[in-house]
Short mmCIF file of C-alpha atoms and ligand atoms in Angstrom, two decimals:
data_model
loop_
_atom_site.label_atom_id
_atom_site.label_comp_id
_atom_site.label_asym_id
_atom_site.label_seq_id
_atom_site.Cartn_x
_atom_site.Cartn_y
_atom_site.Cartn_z
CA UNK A 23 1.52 3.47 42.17
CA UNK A 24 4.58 2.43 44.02
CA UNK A 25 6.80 5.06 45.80
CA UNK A 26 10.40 3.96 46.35
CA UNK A 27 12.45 5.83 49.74
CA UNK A 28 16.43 6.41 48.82
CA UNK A 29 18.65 7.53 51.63
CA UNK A 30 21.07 9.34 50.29
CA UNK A 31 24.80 9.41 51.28
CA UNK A 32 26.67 12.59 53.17
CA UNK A 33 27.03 13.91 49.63
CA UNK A 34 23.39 14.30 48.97
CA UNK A 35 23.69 16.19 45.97
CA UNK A 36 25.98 13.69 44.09
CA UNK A 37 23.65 10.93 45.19
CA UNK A 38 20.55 12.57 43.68
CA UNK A 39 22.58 12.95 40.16
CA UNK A 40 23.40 9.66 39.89
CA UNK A 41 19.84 8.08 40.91
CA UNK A 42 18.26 10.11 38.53
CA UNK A 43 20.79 9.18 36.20
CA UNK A 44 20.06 5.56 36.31
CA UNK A 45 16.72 6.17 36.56
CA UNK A 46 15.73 8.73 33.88
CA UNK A 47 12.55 8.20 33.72
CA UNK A 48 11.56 8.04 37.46
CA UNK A 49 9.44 10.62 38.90
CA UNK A 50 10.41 12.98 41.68
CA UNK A 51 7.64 13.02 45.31
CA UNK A 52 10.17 14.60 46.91
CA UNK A 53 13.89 15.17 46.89
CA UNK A 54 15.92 16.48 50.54
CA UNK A 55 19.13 16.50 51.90
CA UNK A 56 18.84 12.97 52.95
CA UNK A 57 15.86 11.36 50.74
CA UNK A 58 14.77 11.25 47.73
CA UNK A 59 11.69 9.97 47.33
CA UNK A 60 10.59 8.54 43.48
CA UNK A 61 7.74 6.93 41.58
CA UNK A 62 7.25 5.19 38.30
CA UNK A 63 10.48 3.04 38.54
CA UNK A 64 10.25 -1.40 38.68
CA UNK A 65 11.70 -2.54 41.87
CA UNK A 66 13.21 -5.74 39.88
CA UNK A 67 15.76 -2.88 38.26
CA UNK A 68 16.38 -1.36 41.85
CA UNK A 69 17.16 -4.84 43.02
CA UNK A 70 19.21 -6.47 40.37
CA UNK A 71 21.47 -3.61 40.02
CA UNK A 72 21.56 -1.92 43.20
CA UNK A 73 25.61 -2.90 43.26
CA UNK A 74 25.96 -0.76 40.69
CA UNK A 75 24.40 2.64 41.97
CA UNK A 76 27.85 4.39 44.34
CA UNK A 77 25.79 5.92 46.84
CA UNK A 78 22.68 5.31 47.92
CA UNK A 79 22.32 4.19 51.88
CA UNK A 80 18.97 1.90 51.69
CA UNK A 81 15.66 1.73 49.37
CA UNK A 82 12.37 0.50 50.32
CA UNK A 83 9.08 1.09 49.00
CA UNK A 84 6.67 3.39 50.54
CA UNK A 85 3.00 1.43 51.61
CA UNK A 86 0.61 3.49 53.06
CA UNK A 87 -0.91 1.93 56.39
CA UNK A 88 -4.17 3.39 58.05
CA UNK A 89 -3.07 3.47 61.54
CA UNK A 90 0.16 2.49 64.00
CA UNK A 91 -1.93 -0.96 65.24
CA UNK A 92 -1.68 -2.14 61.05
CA UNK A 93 2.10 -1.59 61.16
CA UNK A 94 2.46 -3.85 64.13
CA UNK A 95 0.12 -6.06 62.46
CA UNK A 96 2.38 -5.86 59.52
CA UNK A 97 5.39 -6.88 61.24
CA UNK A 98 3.52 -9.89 62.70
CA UNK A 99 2.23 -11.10 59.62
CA UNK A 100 6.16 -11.46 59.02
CA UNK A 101 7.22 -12.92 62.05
CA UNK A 102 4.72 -16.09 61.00
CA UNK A 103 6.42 -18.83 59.09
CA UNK A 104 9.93 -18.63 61.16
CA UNK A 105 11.16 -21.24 62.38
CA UNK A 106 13.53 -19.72 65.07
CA UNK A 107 13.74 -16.55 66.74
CA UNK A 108 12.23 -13.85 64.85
CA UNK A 109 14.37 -10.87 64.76
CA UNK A 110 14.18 -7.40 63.18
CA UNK A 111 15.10 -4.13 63.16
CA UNK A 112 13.02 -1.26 63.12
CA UNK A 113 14.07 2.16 61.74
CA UNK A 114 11.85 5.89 62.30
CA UNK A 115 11.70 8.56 60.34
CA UNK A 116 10.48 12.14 59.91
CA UNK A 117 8.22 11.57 62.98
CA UNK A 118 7.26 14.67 65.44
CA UNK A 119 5.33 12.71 67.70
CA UNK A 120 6.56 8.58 68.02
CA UNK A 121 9.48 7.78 70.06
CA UNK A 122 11.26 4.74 68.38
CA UNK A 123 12.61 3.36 72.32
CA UNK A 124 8.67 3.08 72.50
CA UNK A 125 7.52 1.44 69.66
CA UNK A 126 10.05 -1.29 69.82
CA UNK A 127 8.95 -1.76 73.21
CA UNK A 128 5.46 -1.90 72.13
CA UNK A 129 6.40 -4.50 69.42
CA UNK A 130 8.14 -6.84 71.86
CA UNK A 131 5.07 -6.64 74.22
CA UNK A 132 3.18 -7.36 71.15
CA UNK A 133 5.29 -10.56 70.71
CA UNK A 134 5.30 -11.49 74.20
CA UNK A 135 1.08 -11.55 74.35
CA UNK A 136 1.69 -13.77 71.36
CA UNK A 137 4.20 -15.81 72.76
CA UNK A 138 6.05 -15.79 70.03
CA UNK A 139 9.98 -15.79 70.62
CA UNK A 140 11.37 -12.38 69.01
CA UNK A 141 14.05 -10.00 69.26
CA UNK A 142 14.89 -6.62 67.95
CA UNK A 143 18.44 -5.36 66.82
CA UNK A 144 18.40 -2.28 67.68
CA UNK A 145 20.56 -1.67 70.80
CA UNK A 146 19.69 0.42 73.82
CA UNK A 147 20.26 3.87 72.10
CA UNK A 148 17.43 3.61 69.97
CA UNK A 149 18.69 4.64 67.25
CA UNK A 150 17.76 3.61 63.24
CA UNK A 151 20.35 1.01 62.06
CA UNK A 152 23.21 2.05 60.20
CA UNK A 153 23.93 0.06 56.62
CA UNK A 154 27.01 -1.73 58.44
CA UNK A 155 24.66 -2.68 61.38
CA UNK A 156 22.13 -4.33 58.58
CA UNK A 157 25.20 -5.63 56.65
CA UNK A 158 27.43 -6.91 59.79
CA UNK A 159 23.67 -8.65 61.49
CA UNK A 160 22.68 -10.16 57.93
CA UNK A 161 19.80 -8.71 58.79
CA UNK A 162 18.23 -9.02 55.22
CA UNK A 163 19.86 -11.89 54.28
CA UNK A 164 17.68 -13.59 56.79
CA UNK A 165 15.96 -10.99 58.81
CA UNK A 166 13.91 -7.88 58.36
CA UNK A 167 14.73 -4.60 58.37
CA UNK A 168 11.51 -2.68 58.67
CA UNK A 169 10.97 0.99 58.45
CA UNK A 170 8.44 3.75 59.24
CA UNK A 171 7.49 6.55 57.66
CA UNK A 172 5.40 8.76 59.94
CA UNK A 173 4.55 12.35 58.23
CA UNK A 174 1.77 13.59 60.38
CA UNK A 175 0.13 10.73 61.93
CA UNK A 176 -0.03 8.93 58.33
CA UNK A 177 2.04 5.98 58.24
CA UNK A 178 3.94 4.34 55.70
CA UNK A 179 5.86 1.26 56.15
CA UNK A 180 7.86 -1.37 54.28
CA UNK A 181 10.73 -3.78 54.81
CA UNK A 182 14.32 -2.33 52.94
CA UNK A 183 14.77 -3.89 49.16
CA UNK A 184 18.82 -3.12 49.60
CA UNK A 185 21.46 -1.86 51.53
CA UNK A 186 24.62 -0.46 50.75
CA UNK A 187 27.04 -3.49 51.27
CA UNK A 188 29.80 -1.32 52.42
CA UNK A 189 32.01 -4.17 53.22
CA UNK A 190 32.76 -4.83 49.40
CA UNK A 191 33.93 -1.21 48.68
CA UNK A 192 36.64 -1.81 51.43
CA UNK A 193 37.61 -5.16 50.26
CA UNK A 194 37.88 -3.73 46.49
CA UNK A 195 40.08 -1.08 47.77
CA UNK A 196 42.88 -2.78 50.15
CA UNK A 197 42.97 -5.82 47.78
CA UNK A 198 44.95 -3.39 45.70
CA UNK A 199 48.47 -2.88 45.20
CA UNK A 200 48.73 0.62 47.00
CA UNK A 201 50.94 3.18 46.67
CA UNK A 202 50.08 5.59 49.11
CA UNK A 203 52.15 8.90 47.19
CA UNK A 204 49.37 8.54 44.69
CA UNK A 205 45.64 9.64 45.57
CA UNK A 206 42.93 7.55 45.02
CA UNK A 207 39.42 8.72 43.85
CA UNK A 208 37.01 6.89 46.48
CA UNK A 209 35.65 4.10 44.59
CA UNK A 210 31.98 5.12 45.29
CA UNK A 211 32.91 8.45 43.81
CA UNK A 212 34.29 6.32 40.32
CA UNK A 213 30.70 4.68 40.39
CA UNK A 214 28.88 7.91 40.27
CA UNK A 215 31.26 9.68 37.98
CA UNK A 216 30.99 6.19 36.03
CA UNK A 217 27.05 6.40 36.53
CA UNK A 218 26.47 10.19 35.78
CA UNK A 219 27.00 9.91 31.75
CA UNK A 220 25.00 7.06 31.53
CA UNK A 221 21.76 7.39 30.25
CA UNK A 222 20.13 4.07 31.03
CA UNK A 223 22.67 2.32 33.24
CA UNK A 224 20.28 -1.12 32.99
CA UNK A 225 20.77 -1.49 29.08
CA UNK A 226 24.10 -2.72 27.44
CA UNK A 227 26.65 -1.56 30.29
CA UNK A 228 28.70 -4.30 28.92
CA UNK A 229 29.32 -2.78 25.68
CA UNK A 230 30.35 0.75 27.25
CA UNK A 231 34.09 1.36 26.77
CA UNK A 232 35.67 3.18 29.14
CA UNK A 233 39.34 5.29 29.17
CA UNK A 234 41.32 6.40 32.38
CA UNK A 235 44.26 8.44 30.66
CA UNK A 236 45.37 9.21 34.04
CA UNK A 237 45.10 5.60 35.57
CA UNK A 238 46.84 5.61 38.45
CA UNK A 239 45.96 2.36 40.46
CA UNK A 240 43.35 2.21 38.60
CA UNK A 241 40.72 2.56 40.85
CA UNK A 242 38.10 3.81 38.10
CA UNK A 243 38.50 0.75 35.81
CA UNK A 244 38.26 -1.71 38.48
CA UNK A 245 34.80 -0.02 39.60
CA UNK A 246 33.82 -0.21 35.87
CA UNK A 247 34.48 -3.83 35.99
CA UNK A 248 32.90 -4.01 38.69
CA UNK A 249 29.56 -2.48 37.64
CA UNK A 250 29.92 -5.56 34.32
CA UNK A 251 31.65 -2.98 32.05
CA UNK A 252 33.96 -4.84 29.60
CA UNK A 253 35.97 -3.19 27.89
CA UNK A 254 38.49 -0.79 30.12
CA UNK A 255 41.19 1.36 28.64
CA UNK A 256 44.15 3.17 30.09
CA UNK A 257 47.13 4.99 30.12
CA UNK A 258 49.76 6.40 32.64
CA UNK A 259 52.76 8.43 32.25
CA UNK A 260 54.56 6.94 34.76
CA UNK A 261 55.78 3.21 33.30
CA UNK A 262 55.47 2.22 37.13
CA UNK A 263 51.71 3.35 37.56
CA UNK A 264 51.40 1.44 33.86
CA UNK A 265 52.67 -1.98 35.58
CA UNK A 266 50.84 -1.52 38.89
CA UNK A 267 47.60 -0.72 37.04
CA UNK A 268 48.21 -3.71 35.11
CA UNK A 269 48.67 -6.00 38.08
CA UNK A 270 45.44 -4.19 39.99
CA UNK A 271 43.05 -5.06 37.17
CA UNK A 272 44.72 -8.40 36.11
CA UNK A 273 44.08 -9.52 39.91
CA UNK A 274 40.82 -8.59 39.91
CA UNK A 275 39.25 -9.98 36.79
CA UNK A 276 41.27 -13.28 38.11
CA UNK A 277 39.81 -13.08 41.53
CA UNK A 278 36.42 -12.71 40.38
CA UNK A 279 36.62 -14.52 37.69
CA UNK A 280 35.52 -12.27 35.13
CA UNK A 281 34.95 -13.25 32.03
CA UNK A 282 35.63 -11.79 28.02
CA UNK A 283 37.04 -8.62 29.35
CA UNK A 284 38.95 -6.63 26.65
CA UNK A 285 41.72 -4.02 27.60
CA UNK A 286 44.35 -1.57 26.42
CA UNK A 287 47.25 -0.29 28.18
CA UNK A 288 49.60 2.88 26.83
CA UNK A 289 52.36 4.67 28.16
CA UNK A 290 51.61 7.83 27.33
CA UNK A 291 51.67 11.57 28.81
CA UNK A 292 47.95 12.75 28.73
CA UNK A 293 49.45 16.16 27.21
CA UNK A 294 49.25 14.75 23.79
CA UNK A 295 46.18 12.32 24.12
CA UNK A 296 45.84 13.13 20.35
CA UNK A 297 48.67 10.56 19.94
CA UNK A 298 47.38 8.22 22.02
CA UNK A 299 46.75 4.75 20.15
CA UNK A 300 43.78 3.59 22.06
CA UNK A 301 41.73 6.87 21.13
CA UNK A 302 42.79 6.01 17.32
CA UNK A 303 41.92 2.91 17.39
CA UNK A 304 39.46 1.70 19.95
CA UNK A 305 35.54 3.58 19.84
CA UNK A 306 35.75 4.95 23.48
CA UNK A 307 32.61 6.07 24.81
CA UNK A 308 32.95 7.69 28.11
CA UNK A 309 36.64 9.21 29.92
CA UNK A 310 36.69 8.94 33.46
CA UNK A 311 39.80 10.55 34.94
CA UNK A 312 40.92 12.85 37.68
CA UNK A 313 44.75 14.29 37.58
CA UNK A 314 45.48 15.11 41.06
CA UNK A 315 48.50 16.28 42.63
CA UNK A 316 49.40 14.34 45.54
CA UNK A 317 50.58 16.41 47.63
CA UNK A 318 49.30 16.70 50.99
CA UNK A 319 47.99 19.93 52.67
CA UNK A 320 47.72 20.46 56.22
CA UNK A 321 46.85 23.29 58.08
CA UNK A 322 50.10 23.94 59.01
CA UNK A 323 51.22 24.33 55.55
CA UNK A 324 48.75 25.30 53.46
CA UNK A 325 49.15 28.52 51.85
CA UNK A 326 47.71 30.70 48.83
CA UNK A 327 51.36 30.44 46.95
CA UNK A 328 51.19 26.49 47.86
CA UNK A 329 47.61 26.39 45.77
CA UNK A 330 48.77 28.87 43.22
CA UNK A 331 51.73 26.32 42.36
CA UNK A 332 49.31 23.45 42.34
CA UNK A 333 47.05 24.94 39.83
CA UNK A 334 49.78 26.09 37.32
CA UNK A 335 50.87 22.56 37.12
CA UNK A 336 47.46 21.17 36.79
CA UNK A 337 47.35 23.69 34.09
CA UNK A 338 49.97 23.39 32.40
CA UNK A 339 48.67 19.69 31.47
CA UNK A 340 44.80 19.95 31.30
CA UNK A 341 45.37 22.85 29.21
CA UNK A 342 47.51 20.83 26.29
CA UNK A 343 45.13 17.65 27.33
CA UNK A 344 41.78 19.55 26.75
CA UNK A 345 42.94 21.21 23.22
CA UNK A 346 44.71 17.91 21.88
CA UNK A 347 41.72 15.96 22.67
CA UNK A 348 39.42 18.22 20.84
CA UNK A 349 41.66 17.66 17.69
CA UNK A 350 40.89 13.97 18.01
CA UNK A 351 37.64 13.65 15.40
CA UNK A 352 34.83 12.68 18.42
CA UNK A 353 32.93 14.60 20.44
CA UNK A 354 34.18 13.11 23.80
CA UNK A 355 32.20 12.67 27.09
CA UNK A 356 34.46 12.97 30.06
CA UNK A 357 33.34 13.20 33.56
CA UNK A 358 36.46 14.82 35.77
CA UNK A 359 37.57 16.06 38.83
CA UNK A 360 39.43 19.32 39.68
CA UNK A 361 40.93 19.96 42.90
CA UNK A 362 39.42 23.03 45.31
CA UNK A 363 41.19 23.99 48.38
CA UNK A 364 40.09 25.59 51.73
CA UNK A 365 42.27 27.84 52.89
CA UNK A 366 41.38 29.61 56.69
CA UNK A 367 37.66 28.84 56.34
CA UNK A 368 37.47 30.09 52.92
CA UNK A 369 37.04 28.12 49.69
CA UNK A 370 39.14 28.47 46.87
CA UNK A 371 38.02 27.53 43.59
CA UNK A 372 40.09 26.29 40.82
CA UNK A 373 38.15 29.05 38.66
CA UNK A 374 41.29 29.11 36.14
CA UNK A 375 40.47 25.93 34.62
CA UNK A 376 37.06 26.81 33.41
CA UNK A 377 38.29 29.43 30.96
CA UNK A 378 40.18 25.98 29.11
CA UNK A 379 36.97 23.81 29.91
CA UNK A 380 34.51 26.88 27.72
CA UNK A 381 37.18 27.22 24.93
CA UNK A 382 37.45 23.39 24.46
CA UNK A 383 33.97 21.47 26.46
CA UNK A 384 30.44 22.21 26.98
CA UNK A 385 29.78 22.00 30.39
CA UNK A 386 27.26 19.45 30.54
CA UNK A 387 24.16 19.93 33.21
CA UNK A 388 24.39 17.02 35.45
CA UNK A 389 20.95 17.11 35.93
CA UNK A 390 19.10 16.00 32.59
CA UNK A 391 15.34 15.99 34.95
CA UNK A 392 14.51 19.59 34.66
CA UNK A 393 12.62 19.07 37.86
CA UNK A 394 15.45 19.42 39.51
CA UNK A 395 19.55 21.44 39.46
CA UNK A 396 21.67 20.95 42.02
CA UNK A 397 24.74 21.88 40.28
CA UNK A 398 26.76 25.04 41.14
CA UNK A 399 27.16 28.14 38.97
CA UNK A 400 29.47 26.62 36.73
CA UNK A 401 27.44 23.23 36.60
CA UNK A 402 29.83 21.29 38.41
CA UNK A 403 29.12 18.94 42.24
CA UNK A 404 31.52 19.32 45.03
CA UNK A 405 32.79 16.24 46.72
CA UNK A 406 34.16 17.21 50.65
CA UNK A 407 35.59 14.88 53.08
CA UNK A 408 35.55 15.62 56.61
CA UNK A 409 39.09 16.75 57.83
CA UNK A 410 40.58 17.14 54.24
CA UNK A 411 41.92 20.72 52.85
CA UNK A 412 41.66 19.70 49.39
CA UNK A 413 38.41 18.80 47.86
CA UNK A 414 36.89 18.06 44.59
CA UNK A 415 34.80 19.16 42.20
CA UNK A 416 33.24 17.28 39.32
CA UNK A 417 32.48 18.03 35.98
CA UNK A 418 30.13 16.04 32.94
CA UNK A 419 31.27 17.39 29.96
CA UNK A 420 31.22 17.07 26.25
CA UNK A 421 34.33 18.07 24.43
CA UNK A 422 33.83 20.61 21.38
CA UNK A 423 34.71 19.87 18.07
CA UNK A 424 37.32 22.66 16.88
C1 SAM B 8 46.68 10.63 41.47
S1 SAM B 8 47.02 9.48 40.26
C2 SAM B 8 45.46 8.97 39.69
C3 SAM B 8 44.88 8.02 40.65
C4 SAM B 8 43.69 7.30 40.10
N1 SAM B 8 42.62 8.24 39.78
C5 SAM B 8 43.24 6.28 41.13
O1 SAM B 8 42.29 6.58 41.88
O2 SAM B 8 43.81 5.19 41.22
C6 SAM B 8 47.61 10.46 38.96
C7 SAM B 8 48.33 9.64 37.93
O3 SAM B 8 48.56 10.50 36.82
C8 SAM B 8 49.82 10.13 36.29
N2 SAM B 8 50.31 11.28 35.51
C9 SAM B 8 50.87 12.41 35.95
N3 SAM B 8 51.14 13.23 34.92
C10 SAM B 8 50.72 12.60 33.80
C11 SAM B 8 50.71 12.93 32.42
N4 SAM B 8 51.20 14.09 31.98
N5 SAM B 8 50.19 12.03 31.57
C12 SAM B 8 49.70 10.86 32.00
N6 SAM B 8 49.70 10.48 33.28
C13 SAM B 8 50.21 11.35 34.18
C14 SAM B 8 50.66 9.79 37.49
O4 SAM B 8 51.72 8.92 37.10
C15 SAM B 8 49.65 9.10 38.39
O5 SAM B 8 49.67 7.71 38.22
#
């Protein structure tokens, strides 16, 4: 039986959704605020398609060693075979009782007896490596990155499969036409909203079909392509977000050369999506969207009446959006987020806008494993950045048919 380590991202909870989303039929060891730990998954689908998952730190695989002296043995056996310096890093966790400063110093002595020429990346604050550290070193391109698993003097310990390549998400983002008066959904957040709907993320993501009525820069579409979706769909109000979006997504399928990519675009205000063309004609199978106002709150002007005028506006266009799409003949999935505010140290909900999402949506459960919820009360996942007043909060839902 193979066990398979996930560190999750800051936003734990999201990052448990979508792993369990792509993997439905994994098994849950143990799920925490920073690990998730599954079984009965193939590590050939964790490693071809580890791009595609939005926020998952590192995997490796869990191998049970009898004592600390087999784990340095382990990480000799690997040293053999290289040709030059052997370097690695070495990464600790959960233990009580091991001090990683020590054990790396016990591996270079081990090295040293040998005589065999090695070095360890880890700098002098002996601390685990960060992704970028792994990413920046290439340390598994043609290193190791080795970790150990210590839960009560039982070791486990295996080199990491993947690591986030957080370089990429970066380059995605500021290769993009910008317009810094409209927010952007963080592109790891379009993966898992992208992710979250998906039953088996492995089979056919090509043929998924995905809308944005609400595109923006399209930041959601050009994640989509980027996960080896095809067929991307959109829509704008604005006919200046319509040309930029066009321009974003042309430049990327030309810079990565993407191939047999099909695509929509409409000018059209999302309060009567019933008239929209692309929902007539083209068989959409997923909405990704988020409607945000960009307006920024500080502290110094935040204020209750400042969010009360905020959420009549969203209102007054998710309410028309939500009832003309249920007049459209489908029963639409849509994964969206709503804005939540926090206003002196208090949260405040955008509870208005679930009276429109019962009348028109079920409220999906994000979590299909009934091993485990995570969800809040009304079944959504919250999505916080450090030093931000306005938040979001995400919703999988199913429109009704009325
Ligand atoms: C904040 S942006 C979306 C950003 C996008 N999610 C991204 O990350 O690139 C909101 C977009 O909604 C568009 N918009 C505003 N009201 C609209 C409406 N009634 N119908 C359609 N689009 C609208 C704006 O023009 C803007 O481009």
């Amino acid at each position: 039986m193979n066990y398979f380590w996930f560190q999750l991202w800051r936003e734990w909870k999201l990052s448990i959704a979508e792993i369990l989303a792509i993997f439905p039929d994994s098994e849950i060891l143990f799920s925490g605020s920073s690990v998730l730990i599954l079984w009965n998954i193939l590590k050939e689908d964790i490693s071809t398609n580890f791009s595609k998952i939005g926020w998952t730190i590192k995997v490796f695989e869990l191998e049970l060693q009898p004592d600390l002296e087999a784990v340095y043995e382990k990480i000799l056996e690997y040293s053999k075979g290289s040709e030059w310096k052997f370097k690695y890093s070495l990464n600790l966790f959960w233990s009580k009782n091991l001090k990683l400063e020590n054990i790396l110093k016990n591996t270079k002595k081990i090295f040293k007896s040998k005589n065999i020429s090695a070095r360890y990346f880890n700098k002098d604050d002996w601390k685990n490596l960060s992704s970028g550290q792994i990413i920046w070193n290439n340390v598994l391109k043609k290193w190791f990155d080795f970790n150990l698993v210590d839960l009560w003097w039982i070791f486990y310990f295996w080199k990491t499969i993947q690591v986030q390549d957080i370089d990429s998400y970066s380059k995605r983002d500021f290769s993009k036409n910008r317009d810094m008066q409209v927010g952007m959904l963080p592109p790891k957040l379009c993966q898992i909203m992208i992710n979250i709907w998906r039953k088996n993320i492995f089979k056919n993501i090509e043929n998924l079909n995905i809308y944005d009525p609400f595109v923006g820069l399209a930041t959601v579409l050009i994640e989509a392509l980027n996960m080896g979706i095809l067929w991307v769909f959109w829509s704008d109000l604005n006919e200046k977000m319509v040309d930029e979006s066009r321009k974003n997504i042309s430049d990327f399928i030309s810079k990565n050369l993407l191939k047999n990519i099909s695509f929509k675009i409409e000018k059209l205000n999302a309060k009567f999506i019933n008239e929209s063309e692309i929902l007539q004609k083209e068989k959409i199978d997923l909405i990704v969207t988020e409607w945000y106002l960009w307006e920024i709150m500080t502290k110094k002007n935040i204020s209750l009446d400042r969010i009360n005028k905020q959420k009549e506006s969203l209102l007054s266009i998710y309410s028309k959006f939500f009832e003309n799409l249920a007049k459209v003949d489908f029963s639409w999935k849509i994964v969206i987020c709503f804005p939540f505010w926090e206003l002196n140290g208090k949260f405040i909900y955008f509870n208005e806008i679930l009276e429109i999402l019962n009348k028109f949506c079920v409220i999906e459960n994000i979590f299909k494993n009934s091993e485990i919820n995570l969800s809040s009360k009304s079944g959504s996942l919250l999505y916080k950045r450090e030093k931000q007043l306005v938040w979001r909060e995400i919703f999988k839902l199913k429109i009704k048919k009325i």
